[in-house]
mmCIF file of C-alpha atoms in Angstrom:
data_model
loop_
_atom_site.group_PDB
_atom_site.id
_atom_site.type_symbol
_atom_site.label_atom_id
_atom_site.label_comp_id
_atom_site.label_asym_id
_atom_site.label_seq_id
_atom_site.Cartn_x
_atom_site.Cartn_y
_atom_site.Cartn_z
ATOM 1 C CA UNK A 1 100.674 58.098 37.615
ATOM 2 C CA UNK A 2 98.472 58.458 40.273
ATOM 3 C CA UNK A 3 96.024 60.819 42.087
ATOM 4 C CA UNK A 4 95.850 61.430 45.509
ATOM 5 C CA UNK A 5 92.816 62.993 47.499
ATOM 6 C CA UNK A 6 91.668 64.162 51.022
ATOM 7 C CA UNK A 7 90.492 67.404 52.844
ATOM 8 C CA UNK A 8 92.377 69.892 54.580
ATOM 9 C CA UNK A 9 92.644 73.258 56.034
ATOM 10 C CA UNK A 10 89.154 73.347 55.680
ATOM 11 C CA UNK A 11 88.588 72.407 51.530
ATOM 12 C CA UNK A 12 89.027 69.345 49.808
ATOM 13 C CA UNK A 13 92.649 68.499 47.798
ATOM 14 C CA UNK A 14 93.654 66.696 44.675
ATOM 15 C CA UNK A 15 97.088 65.879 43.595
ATOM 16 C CA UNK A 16 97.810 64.431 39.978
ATOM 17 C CA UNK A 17 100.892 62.778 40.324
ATOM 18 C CA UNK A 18 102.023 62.038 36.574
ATOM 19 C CA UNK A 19 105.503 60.470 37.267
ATOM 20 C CA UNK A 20 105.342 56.818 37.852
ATOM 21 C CA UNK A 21 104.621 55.436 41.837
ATOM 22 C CA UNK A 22 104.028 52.290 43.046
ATOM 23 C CA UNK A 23 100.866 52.391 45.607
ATOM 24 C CA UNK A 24 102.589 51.903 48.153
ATOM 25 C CA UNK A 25 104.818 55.234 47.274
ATOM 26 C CA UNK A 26 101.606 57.081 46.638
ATOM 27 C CA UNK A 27 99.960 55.991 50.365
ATOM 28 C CA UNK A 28 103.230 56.881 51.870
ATOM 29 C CA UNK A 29 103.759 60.550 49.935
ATOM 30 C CA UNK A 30 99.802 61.405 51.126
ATOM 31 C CA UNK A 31 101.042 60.443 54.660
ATOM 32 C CA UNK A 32 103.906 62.969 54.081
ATOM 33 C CA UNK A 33 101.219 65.605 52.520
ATOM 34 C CA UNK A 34 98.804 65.548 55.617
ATOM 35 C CA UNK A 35 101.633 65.425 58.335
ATOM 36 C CA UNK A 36 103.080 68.954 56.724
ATOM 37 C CA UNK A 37 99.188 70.156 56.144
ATOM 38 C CA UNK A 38 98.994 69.321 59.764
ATOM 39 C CA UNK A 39 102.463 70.981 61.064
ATOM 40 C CA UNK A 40 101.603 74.338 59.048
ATOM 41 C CA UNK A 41 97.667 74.331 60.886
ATOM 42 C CA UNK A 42 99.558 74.315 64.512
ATOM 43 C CA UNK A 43 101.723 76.766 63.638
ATOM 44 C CA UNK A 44 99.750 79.704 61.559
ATOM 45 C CA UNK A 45 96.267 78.904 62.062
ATOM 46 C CA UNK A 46 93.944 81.246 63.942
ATOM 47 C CA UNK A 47 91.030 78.856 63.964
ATOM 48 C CA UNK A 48 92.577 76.089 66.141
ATOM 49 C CA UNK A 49 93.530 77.649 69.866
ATOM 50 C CA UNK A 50 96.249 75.631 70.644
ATOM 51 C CA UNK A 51 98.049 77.346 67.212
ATOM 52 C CA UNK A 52 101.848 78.642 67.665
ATOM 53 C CA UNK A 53 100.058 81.891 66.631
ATOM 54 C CA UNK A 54 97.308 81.952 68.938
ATOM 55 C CA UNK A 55 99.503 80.981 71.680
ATOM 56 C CA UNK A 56 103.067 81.770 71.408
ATOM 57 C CA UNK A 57 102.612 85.190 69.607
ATOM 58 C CA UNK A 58 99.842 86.306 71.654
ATOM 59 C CA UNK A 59 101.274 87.570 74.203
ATOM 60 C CA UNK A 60 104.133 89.764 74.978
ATOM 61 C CA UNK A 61 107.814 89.244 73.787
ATOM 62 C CA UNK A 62 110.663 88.869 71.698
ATOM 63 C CA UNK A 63 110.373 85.131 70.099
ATOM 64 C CA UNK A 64 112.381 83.103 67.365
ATOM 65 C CA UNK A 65 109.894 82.262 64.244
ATOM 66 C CA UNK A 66 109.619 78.079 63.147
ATOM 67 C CA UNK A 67 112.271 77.703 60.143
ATOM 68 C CA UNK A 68 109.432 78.207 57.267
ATOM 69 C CA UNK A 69 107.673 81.693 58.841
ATOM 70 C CA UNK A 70 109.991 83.890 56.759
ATOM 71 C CA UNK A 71 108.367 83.892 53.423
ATOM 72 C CA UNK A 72 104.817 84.359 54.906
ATOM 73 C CA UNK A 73 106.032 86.720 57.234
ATOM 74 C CA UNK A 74 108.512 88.736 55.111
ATOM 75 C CA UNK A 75 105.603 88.579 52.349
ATOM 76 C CA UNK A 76 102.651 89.725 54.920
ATOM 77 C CA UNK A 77 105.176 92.321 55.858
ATOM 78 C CA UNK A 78 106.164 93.933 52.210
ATOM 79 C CA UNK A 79 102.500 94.074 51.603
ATOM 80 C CA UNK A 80 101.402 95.564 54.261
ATOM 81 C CA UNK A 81 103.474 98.360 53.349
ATOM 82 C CA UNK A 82 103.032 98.554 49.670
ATOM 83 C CA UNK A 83 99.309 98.553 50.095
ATOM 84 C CA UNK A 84 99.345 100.948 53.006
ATOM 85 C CA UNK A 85 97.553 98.303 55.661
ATOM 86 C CA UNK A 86 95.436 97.356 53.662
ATOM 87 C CA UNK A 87 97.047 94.192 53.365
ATOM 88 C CA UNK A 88 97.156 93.406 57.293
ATOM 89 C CA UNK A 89 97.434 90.005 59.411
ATOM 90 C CA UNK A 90 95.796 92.292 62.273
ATOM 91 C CA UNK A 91 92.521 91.939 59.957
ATOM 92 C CA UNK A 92 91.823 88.652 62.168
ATOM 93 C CA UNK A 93 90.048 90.342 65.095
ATOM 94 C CA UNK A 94 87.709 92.314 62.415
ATOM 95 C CA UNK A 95 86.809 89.233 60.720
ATOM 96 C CA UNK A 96 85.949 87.419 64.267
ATOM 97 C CA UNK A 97 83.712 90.659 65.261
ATOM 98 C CA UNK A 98 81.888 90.535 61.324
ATOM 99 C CA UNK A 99 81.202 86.702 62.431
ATOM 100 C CA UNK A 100 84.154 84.457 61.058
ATOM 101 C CA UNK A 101 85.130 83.016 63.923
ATOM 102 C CA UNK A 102 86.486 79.624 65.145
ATOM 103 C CA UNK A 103 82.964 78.464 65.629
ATOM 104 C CA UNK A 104 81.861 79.960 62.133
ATOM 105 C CA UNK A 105 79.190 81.619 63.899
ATOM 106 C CA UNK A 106 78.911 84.335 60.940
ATOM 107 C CA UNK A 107 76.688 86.497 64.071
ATOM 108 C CA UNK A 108 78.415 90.520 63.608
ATOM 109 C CA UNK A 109 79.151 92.490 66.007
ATOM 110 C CA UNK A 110 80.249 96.141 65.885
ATOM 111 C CA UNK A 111 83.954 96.093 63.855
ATOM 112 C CA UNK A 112 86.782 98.329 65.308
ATOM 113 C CA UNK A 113 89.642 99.558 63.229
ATOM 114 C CA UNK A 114 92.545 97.033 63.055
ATOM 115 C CA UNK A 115 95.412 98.270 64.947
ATOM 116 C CA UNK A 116 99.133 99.377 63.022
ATOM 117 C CA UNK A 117 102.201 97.082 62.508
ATOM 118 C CA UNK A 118 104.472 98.861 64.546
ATOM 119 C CA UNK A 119 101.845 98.656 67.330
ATOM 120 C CA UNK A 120 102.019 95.271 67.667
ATOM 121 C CA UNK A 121 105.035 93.724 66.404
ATOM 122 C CA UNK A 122 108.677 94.389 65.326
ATOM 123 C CA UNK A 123 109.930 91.973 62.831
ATOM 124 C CA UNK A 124 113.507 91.244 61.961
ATOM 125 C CA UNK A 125 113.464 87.335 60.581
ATOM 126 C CA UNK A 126 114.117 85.262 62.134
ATOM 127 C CA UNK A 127 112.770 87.382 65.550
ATOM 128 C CA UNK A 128 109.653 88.850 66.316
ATOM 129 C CA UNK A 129 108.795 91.185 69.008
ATOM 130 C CA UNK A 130 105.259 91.312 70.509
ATOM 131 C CA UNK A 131 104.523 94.824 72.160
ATOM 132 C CA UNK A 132 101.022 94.547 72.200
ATOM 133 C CA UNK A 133 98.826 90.864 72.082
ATOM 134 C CA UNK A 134 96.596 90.922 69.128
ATOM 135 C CA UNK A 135 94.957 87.932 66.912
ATOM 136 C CA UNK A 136 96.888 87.233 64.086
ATOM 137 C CA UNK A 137 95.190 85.836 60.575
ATOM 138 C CA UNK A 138 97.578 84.514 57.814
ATOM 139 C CA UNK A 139 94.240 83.104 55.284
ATOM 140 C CA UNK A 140 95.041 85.697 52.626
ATOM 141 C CA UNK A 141 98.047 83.715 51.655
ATOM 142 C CA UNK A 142 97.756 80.751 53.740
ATOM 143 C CA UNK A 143 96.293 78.083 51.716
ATOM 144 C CA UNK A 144 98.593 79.614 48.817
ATOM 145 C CA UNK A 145 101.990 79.088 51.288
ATOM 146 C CA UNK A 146 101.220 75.599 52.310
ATOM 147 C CA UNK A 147 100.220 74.411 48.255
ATOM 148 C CA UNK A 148 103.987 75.644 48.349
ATOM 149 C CA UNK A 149 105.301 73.490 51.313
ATOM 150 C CA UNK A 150 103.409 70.188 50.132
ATOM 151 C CA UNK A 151 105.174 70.942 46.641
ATOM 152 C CA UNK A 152 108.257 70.585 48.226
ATOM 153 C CA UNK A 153 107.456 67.614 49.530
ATOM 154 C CA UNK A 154 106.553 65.770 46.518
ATOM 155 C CA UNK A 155 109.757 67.072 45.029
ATOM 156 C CA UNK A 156 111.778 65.889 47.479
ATOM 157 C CA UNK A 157 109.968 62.367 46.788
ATOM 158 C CA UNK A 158 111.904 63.004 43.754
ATOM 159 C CA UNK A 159 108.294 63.443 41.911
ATOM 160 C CA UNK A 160 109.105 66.089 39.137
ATOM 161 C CA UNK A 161 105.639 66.415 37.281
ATOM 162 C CA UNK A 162 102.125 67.048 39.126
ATOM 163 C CA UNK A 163 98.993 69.075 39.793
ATOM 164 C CA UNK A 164 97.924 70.359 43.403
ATOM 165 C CA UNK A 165 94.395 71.468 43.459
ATOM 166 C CA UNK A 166 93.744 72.825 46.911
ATOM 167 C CA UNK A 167 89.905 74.351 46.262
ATOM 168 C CA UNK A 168 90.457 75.973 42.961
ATOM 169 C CA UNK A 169 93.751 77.070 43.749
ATOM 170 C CA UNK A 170 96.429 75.217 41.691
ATOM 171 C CA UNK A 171 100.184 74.364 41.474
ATOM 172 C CA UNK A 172 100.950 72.733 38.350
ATOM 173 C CA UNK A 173 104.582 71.532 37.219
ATOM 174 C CA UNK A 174 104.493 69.951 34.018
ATOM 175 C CA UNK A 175 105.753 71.635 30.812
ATOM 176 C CA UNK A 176 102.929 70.465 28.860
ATOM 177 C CA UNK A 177 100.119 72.961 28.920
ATOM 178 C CA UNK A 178 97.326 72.487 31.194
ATOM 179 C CA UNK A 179 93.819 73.850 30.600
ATOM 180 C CA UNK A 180 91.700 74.977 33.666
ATOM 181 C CA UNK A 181 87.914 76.228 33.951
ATOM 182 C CA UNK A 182 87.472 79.617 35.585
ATOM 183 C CA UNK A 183 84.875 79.181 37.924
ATOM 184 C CA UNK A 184 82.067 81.713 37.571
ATOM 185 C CA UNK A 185 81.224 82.742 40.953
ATOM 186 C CA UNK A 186 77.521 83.268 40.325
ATOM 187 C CA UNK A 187 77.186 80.043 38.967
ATOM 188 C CA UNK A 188 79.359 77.611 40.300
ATOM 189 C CA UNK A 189 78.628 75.202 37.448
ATOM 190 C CA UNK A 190 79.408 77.768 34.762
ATOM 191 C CA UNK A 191 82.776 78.848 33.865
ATOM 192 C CA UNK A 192 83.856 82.273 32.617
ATOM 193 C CA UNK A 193 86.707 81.116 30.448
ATOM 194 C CA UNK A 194 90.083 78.860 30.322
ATOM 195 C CA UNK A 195 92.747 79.185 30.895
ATOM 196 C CA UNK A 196 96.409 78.041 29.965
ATOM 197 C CA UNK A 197 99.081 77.025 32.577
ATOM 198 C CA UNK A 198 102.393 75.490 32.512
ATOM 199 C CA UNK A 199 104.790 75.658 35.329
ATOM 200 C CA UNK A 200 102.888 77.907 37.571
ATOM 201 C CA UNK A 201 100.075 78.641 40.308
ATOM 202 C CA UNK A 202 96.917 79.731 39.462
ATOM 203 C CA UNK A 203 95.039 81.341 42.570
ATOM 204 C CA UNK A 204 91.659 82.388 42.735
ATOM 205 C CA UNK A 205 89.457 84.991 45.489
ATOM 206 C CA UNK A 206 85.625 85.443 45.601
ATOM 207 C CA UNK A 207 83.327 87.293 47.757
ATOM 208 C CA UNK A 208 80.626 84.478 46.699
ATOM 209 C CA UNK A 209 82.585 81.233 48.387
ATOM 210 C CA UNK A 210 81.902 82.324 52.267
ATOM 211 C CA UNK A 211 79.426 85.224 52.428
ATOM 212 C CA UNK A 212 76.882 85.993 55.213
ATOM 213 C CA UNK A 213 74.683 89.367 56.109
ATOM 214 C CA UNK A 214 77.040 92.491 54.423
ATOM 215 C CA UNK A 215 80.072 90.806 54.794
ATOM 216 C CA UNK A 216 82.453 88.273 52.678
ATOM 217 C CA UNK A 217 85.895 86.796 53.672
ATOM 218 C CA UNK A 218 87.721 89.907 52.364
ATOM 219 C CA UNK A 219 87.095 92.888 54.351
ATOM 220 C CA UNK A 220 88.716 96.315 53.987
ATOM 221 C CA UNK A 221 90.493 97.708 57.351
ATOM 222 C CA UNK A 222 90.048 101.267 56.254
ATOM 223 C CA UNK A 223 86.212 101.060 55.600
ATOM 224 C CA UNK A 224 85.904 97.925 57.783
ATOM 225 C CA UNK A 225 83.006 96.837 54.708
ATOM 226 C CA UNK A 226 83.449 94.178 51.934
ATOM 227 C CA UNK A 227 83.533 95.313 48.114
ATOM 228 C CA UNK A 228 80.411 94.904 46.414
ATOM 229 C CA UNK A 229 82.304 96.357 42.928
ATOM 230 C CA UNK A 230 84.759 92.950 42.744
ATOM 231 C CA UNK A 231 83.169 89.789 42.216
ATOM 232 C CA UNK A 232 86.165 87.132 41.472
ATOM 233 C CA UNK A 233 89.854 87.947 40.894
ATOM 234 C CA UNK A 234 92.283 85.671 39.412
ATOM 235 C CA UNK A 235 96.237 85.599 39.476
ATOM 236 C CA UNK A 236 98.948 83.439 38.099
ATOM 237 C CA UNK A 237 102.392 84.192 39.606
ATOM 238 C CA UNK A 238 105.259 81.315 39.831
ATOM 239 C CA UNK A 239 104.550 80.800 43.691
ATOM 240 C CA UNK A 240 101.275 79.758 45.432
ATOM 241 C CA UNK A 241 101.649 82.521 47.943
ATOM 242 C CA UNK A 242 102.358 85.378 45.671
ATOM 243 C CA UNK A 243 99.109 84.155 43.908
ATOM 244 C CA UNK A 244 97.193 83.771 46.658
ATOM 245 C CA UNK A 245 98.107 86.594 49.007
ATOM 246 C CA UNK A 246 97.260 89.119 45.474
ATOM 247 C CA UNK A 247 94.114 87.553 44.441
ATOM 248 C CA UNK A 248 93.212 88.873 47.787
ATOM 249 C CA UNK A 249 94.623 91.879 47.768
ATOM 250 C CA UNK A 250 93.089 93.158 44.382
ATOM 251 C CA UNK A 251 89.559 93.124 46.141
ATOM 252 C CA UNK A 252 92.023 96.551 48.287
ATOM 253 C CA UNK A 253 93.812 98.099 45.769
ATOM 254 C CA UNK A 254 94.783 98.468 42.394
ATOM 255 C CA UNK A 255 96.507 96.201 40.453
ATOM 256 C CA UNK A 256 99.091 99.214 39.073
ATOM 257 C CA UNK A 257 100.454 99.352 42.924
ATOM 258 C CA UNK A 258 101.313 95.845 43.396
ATOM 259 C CA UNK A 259 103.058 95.452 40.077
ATOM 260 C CA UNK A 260 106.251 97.768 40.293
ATOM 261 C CA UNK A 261 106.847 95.393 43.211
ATOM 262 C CA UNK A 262 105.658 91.763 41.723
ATOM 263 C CA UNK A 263 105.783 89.473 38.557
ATOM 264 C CA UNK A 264 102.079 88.113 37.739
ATOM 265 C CA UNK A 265 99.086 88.262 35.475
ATOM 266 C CA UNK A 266 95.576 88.588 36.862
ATOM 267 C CA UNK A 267 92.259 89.073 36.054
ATOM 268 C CA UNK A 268 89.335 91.481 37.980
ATOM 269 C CA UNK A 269 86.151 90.496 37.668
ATOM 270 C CA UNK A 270 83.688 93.549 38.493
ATOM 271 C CA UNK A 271 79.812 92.754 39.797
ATOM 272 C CA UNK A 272 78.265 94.174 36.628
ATOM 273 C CA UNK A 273 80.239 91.167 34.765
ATOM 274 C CA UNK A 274 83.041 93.694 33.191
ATOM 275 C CA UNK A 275 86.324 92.522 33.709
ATOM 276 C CA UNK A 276 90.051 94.031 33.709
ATOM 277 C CA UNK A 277 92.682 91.825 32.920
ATOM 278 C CA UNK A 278 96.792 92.195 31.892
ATOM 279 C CA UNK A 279 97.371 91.278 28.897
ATOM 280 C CA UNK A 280 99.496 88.353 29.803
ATOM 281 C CA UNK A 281 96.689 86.643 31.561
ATOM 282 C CA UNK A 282 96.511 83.250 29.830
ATOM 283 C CA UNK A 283 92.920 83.273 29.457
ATOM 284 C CA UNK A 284 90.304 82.729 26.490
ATOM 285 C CA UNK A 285 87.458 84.183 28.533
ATOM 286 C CA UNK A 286 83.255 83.951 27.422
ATOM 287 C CA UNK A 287 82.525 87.494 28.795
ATOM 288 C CA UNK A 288 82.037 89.943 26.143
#
């Protein structure tokens, strides 16, 4: 057993490892960890500039995607469609404009309608073709994606049983049932219930973690505003980035249009402290 800490893509980490490791196994795996934290951030992320996606698919052309794009990609792109845009990695130049930018400057400036997918891109994995240069922003599913990757990792260390905690937003493989505070996002040292995981990821989205002037992380392309109505959602889904990526999108749409498509359990927390909830969500929750 062993636990392994540090901070990256911009929140701190904790992995339980419960399978035995010498220390020197355990300094070696986190070496492996933060080199593959550090190969997904120059590929997908818009906040460094010298990113594959702010340079190589920012401009115009037809381009072969790195080896792991295709689930973030071919996710990004079923969304998109399912949720009618509203679901859109084009959302990154309306998020610099409302002030989260590269410098975190949180200053607004007047938003503009995100353009369409077939504006900017064609996508066929493992090809992409850039017809118009436009930002692209993968932190709806991001963090979710590369709790995935580092997973992988530690199992092919030939670790079978452990806990990623990436800010809040857990991977746990263990058959033995593990019991996790839902953070109230109000009250950061309250929680709003437990829940019950075994064998899954647990991802959670909240207006109240980055927040400045009218705006939050999540903003709506149509309405180019943030919800006021959703305070916290919460999903559990057997990848990170199918968690992830639909905590995010419940702030845009309902949960009845996302789950012909998907298997999960979630939980909507609304700003007057009334919640929705499936009734697999394996939760005792304190709200009445």
């Amino acid at each position: 057993m062993g636990t392994i800490k540090f901070e990256g893509v911009g929140t701190g980490w904790q992995i339980d490892i419960y399978d035995k490791l010498s220390v020197e196994k355990l300094g070696y795996l986190k070496v492996l960890i933060q080199k593959r934290i550090e190969q997904f951030e120059k590929l997908y992320s818009r906040f460094r500039f010298d990113s594959y996606t702010n340079i190589t698919l920012n401009q115009v052309g037809t381009f072969t995607l790195p080896p792991d794009a295709e689930p973030l990609f071919s996710l990004y792109h079923e969304l998109y469609q399912i949720t009618n845009g509203l679901f859109t990695p084009f959302i990154a130049q309306v998020l610099v404009d409302a002030g989260y930018d590269a410098l975190y400057s949180f200053k607004s400036k007047v938003l503009h309608t995100p353009p369409k997918w077939n504006e900017v891109m064609d996508y066929h994995y493992p090809t992409v073709t850039i017809k118009k240069p436009e930002m692209l922003d993968f932190g709806a599913a991001g963090k979710g994606y590369v709790i995935d990757l580092v997973s992988d990792v530690i199992k092919e260390y030939e670790v079978r049983s452990f806990c990623i905690d990436a800010g809040g937003d857990i991977r746990y493989e263990n058959i033995k049932p593990l019991r996790v505070g839902l953070e109230n996002p109000l009250d950061m040292n309250q929680a709003i219930g437990v829940a019950e995981i075994s064998n899954v990821s647990l991802c959670a989205s909240s207006g109240s973690r980055r927040t400045w002037g009218m705006y939050h992380h999540i903003i709506d392309p149509k309405t180019l505003s943030s919800s006021s109505k959703i305070t916290a959602t919460w999903v559990v889904a057997k990848s990170t980035l199918l968690a992830d990526a639909l905590a995010t999108c419940l702030f845009l749409t309902k949960p009845s249009s996302l789950l012909p498509h998907y298997s999960f359990e979630y939980l909507v927390l609304l700003q007057d402290s009334s919640f929705e909830k499936s009734s697999g969500f394996p939760a005792e929750l304190f709200l009445r």
